[in-house]
PDB file of C-alpha atoms in Angstrom:
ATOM      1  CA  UNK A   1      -8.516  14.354  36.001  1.00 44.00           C
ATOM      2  CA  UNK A   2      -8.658  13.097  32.587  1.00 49.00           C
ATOM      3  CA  UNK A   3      -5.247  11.649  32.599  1.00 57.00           C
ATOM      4  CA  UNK A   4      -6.058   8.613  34.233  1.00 79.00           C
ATOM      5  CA  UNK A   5      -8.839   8.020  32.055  1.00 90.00           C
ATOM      6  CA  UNK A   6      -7.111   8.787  29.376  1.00 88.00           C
ATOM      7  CA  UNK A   7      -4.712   6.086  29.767  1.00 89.00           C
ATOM      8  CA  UNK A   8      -7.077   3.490  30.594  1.00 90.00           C
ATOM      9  CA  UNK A   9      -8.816   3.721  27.647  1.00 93.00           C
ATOM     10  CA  UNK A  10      -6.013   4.032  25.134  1.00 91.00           C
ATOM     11  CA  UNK A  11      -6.666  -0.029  23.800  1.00 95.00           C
ATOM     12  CA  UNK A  12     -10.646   0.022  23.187  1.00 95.00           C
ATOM     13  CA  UNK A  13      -9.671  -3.700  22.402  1.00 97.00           C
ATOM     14  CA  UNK A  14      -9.123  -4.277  25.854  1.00 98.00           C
ATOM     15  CA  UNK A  15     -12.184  -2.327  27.065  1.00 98.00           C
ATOM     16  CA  UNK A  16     -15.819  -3.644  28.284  1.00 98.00           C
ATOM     17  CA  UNK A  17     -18.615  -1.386  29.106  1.00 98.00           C
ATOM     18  CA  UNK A  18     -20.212  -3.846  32.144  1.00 99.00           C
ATOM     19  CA  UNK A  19     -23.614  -3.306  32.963  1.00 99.00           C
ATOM     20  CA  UNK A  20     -24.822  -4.691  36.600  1.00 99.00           C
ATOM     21  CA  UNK A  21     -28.717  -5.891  36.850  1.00 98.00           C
ATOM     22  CA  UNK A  22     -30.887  -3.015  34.755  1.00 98.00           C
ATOM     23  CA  UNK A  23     -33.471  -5.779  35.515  1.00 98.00           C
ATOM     24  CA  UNK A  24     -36.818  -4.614  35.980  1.00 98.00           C
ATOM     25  CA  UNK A  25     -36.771  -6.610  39.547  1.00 98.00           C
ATOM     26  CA  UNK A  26     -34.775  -3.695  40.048  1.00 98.00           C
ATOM     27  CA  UNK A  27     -35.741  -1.000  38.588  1.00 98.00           C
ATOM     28  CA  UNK A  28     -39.927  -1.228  37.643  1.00 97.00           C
ATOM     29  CA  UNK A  29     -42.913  -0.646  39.786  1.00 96.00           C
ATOM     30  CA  UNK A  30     -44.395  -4.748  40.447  1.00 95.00           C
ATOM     31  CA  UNK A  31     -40.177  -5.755  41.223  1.00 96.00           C
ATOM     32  CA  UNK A  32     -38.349  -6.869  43.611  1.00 96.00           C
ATOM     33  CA  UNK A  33     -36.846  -3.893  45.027  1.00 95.00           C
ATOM     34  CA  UNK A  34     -40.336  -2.177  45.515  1.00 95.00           C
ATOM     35  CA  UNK A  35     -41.558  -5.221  47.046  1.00 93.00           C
ATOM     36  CA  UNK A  36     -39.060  -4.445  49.718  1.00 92.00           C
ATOM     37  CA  UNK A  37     -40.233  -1.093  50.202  1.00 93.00           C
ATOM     38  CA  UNK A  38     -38.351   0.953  48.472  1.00 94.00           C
ATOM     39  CA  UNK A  39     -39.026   4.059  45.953  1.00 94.00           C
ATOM     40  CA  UNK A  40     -37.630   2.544  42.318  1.00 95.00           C
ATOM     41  CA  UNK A  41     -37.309   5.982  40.819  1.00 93.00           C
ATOM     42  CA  UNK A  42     -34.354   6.966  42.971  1.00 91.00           C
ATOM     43  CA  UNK A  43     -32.749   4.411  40.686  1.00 96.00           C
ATOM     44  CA  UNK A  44     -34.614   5.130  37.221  1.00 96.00           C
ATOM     45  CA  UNK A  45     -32.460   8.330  36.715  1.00 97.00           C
ATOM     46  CA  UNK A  46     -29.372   5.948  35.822  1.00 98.00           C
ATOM     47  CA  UNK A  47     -30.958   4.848  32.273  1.00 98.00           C
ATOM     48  CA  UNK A  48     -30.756   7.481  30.089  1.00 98.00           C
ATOM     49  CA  UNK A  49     -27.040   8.589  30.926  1.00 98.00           C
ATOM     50  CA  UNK A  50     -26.383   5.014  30.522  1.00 98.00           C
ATOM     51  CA  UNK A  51     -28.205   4.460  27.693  1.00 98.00           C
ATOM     52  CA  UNK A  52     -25.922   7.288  26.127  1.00 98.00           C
ATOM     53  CA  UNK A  53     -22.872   5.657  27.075  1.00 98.00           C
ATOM     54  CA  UNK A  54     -24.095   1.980  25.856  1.00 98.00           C
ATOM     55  CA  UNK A  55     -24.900   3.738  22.546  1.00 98.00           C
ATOM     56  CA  UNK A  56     -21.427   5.208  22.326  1.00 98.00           C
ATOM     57  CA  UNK A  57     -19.755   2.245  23.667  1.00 98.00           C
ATOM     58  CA  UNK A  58     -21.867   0.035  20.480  1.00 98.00           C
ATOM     59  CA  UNK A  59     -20.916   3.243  18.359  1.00 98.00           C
ATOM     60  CA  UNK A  60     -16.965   2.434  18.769  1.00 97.00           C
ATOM     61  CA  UNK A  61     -16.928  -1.109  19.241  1.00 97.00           C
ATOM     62  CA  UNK A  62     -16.413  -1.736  22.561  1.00 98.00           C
ATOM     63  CA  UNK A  63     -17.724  -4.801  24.322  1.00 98.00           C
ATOM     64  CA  UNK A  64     -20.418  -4.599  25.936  1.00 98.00           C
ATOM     65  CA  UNK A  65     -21.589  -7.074  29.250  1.00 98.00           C
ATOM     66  CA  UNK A  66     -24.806  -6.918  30.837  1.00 98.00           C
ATOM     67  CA  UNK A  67     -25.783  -9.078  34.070  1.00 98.00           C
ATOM     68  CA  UNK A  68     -29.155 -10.269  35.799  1.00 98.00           C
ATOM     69  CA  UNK A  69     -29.313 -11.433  39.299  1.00 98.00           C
ATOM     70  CA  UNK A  70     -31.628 -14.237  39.478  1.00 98.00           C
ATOM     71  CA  UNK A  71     -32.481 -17.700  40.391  1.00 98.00           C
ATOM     72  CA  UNK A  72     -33.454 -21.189  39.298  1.00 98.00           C
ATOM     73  CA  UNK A  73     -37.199 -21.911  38.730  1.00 98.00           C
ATOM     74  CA  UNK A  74     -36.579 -24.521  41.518  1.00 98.00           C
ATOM     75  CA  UNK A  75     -34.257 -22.596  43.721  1.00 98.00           C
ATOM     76  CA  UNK A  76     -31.892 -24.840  43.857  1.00 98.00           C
ATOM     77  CA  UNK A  77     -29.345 -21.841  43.594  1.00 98.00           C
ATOM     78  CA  UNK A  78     -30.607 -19.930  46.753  1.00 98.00           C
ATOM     79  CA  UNK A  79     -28.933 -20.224  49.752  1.00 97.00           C
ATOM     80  CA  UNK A  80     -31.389 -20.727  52.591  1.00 96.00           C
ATOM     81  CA  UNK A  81     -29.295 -17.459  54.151  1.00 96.00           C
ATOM     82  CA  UNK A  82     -30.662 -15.462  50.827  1.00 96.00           C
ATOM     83  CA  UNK A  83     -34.000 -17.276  50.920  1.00 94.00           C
ATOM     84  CA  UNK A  84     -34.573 -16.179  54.534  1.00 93.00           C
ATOM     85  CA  UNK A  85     -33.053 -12.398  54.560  1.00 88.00           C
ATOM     86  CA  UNK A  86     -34.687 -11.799  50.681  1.00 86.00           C
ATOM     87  CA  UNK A  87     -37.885 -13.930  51.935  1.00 84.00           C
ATOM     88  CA  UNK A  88     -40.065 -12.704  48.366  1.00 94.00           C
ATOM     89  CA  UNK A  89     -37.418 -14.503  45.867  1.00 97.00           C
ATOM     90  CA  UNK A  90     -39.532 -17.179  44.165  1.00 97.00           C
ATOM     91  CA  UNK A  91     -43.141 -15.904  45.378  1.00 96.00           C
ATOM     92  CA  UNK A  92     -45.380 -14.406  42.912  1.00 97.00           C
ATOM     93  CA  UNK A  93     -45.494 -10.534  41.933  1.00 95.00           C
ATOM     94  CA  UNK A  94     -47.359  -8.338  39.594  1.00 94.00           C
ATOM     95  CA  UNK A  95     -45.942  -9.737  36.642  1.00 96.00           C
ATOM     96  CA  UNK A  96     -44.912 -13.240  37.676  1.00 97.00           C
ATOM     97  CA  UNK A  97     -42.026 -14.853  40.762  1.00 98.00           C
ATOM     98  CA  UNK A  98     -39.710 -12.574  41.606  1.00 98.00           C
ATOM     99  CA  UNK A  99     -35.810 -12.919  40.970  1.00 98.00           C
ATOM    100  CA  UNK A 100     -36.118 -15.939  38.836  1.00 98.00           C
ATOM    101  CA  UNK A 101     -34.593 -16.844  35.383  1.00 98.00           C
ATOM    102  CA  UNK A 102     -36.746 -16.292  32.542  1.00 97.00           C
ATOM    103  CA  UNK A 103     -39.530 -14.160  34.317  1.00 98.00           C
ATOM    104  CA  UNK A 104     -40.443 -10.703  33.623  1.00 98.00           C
ATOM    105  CA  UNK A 105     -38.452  -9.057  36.785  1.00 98.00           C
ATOM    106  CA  UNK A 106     -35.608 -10.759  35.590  1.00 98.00           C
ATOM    107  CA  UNK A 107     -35.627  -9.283  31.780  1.00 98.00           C
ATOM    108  CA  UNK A 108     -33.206  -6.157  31.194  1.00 98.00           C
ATOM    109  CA  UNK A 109     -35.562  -2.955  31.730  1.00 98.00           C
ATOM    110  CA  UNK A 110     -36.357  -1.938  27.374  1.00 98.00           C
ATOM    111  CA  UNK A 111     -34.089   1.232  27.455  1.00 98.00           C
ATOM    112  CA  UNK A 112     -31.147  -0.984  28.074  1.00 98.00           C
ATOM    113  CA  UNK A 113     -31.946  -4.188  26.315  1.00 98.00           C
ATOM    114  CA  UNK A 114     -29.211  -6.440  24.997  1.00 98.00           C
ATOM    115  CA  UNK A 115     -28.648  -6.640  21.114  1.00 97.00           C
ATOM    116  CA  UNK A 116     -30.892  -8.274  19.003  1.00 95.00           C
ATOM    117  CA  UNK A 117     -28.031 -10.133  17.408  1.00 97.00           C
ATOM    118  CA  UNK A 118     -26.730 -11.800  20.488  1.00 95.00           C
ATOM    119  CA  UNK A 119     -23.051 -10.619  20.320  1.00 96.00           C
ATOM    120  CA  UNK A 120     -23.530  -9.233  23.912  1.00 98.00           C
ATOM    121  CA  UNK A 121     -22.668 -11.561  26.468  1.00 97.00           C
ATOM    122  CA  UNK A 122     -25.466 -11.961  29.224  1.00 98.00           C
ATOM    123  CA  UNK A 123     -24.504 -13.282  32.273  1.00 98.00           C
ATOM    124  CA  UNK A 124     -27.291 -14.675  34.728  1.00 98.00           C
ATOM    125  CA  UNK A 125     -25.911 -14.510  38.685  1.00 98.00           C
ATOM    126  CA  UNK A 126     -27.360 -16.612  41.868  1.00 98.00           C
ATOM    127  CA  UNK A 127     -25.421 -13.507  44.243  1.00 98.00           C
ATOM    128  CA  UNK A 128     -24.219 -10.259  44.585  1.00 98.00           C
ATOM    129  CA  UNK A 129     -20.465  -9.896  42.432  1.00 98.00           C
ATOM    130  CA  UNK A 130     -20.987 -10.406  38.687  1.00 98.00           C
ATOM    131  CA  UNK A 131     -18.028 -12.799  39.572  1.00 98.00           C
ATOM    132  CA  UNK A 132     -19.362 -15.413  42.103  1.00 98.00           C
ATOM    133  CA  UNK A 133     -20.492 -18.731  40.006  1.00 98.00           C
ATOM    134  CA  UNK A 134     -20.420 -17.489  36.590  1.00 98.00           C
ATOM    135  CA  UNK A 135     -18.303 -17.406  33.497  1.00 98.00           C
ATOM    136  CA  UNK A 136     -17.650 -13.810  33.643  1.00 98.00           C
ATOM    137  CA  UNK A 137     -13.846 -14.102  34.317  1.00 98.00           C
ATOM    138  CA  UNK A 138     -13.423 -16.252  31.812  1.00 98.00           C
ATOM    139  CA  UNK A 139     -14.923 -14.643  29.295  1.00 98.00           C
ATOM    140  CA  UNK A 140     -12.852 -10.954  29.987  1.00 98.00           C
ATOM    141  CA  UNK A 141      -9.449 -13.088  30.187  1.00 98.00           C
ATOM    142  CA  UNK A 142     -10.537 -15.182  26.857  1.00 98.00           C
ATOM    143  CA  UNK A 143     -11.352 -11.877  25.361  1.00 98.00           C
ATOM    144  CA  UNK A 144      -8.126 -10.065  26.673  1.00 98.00           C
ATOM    145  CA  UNK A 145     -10.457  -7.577  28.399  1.00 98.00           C
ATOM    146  CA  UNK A 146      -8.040  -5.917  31.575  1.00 98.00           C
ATOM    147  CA  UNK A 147      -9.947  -2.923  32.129  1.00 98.00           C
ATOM    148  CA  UNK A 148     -14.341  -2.815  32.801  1.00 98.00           C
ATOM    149  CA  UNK A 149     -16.402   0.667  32.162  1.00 98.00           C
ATOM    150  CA  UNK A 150     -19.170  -0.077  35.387  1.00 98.00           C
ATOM    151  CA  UNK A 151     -22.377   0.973  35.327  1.00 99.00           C
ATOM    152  CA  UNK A 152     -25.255  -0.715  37.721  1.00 98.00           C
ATOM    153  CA  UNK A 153     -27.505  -1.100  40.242  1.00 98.00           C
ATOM    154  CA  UNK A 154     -26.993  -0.903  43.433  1.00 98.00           C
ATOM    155  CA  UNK A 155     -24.116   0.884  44.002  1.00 98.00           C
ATOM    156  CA  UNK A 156     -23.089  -0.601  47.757  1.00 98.00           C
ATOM    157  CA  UNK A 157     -24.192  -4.058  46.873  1.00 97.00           C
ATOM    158  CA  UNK A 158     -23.688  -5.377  43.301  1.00 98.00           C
ATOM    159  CA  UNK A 159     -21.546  -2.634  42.251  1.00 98.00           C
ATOM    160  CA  UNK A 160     -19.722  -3.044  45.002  1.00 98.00           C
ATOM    161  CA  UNK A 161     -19.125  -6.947  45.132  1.00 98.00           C
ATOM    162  CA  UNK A 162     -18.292  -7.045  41.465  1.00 98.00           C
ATOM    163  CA  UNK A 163     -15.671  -4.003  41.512  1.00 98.00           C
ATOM    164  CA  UNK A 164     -13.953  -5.414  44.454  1.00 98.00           C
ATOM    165  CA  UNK A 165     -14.013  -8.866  43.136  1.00 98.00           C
ATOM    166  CA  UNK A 166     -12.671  -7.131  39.666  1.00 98.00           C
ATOM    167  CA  UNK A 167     -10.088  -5.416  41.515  1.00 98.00           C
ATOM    168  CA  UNK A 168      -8.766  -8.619  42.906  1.00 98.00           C
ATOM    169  CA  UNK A 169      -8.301 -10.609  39.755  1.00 98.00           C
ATOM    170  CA  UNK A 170      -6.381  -7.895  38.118  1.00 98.00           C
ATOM    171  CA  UNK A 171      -9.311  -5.744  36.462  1.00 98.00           C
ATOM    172  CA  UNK A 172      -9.128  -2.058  36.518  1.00 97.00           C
ATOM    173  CA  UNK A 173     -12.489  -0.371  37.125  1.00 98.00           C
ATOM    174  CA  UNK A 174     -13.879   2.784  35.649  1.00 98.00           C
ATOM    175  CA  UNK A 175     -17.268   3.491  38.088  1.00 98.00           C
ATOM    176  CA  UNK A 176     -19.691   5.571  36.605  1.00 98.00           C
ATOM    177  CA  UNK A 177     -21.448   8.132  38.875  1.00 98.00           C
ATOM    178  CA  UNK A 178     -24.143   9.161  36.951  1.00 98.00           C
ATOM    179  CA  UNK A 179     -24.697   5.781  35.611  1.00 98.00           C
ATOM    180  CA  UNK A 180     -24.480   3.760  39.449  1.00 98.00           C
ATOM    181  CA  UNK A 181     -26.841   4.389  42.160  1.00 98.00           C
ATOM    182  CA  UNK A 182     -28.588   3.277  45.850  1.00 98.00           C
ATOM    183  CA  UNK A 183     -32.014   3.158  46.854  1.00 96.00           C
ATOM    184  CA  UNK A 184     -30.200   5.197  49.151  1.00 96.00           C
ATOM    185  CA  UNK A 185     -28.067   8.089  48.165  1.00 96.00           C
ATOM    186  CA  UNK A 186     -26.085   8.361  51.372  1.00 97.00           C
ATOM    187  CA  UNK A 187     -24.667   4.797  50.599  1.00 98.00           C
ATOM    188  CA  UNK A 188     -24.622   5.916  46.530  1.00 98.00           C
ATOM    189  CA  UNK A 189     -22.184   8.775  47.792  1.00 98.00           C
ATOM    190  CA  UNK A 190     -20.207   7.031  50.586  1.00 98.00           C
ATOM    191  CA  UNK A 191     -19.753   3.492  48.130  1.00 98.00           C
ATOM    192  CA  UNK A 192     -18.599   6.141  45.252  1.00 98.00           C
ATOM    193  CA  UNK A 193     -15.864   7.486  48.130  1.00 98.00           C
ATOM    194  CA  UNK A 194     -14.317   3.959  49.182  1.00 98.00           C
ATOM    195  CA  UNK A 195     -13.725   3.506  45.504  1.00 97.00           C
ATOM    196  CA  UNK A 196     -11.516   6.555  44.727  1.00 96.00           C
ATOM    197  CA  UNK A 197      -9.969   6.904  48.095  1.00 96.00           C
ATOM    198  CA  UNK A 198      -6.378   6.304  49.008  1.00 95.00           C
ATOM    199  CA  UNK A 199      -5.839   6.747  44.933  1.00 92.00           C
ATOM    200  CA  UNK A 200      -8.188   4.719  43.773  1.00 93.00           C
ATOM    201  CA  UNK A 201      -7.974   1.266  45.988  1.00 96.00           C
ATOM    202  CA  UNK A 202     -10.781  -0.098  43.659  1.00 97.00           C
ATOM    203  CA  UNK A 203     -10.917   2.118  40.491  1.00 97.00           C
ATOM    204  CA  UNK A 204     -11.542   5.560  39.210  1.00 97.00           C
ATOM    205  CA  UNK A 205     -14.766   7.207  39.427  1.00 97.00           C
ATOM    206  CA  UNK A 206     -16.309   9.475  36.338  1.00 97.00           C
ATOM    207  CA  UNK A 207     -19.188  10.082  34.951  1.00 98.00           C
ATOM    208  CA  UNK A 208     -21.126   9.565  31.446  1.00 98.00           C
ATOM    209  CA  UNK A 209     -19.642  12.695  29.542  1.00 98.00           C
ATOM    210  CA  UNK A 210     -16.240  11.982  30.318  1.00 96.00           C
ATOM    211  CA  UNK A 211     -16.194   8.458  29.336  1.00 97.00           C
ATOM    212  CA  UNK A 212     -18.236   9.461  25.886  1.00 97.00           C
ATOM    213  CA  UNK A 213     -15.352  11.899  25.537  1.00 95.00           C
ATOM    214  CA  UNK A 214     -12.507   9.516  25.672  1.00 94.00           C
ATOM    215  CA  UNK A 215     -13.832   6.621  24.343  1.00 93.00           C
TER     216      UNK A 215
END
């Protein structure tokens, strides 16, 4: 209900609107993900409810944190486990490697970009949680941030990782329905599930409207 909801989102102070990996690795014909083999507009129906929500997030003045998985140039930062199961990270795609810094699979997909005027934090990942080897945590604590709006790609995997990792330091998660989703929508619909059951063991799920309606 909107109880819950309402009550998170009562101090927009302490509120950040967290948006996992709208890279176009992700999300773009020539990426990553359809170098894997699979069909990137399952995911391309998450941009324009998010883009509503980042716009109405901006509107009121809530933070807003976006996130890129990628690598080194060198590599350095791939584990040879990664490097072997995600064999195409570093080799050459359509428009350059794939899933490294600074390339074009790594940029944020247009729709979504980052402001122009840099007050949105960017936060470039070597793994799966938002959490694991970057300065994420200590930029919500320094910013007395408690409670994170999610919106991303994939739902089972980065969503995942960085809800449960959020969940664990304290962070309470609002997940997104309409602004998450899988490659696969079994696992979009089943990761949604282990979120809200048992009361929420990792957060609350809503969707778009209801968060532009009490924010």
């Amino acid at each position: 209900g909107d109880f819950p909801l309402n009550s998170l989102l009562r101090d927009r102070s302490k509120v950040a609107l967290l948006l996992i990996d709208f890279q176009n690795d992700f999300l773009q014909i020539g990426g990553f993900g359809e170098k894997l083999g699979n069909d990137v507009t399952s995911l391309r129906r998450v941009i324009a409810p998010t883009k509503s929500v980042l716009s109405h997030a901006r509107s009121v003045g809530v933070r807003v944190i976006h996130t890129r998985e990628g690598h080194r140039p060198n590599l350095m930062d791939l584990t040879p486990l990664k490097g072997e199961h995600c064999n195409g990270i570093g080799k050459e795609g359509l428009h350059g490697r794939l899933m490294v810094r600074s390339e074009w699979g790594n940029d944020i997909v247009p729709e979504l970009m980052p402001a122009t005027d840099g007050s949105e934090c960017v936060i470039d990942k070597p793994g799966k949680s938002a959490f694991f080897q970057t300065d994420l945590e200590f930029i919500l604590r320094n910013t007395n941030i408690d409670t994170l709006i999610v919106c991303g790609v994939t739902t089972e995997i980065c969503v995942h990782s960085t809800v449960r990792d959020a969940t664990d330091r304290g962070f309470k998660c609002i997940v997104l329905d309409d602004c998450t989703a899988s490659y696969f929508d079994e696992f979009h619909s089943v990761g949604l599930n282990m979120i809200s059951s048992q009361d929420g063991i990792f957060g609350v799920v809503a969707d778009s409207k209801a968060i532009i309606d009490c924010l």
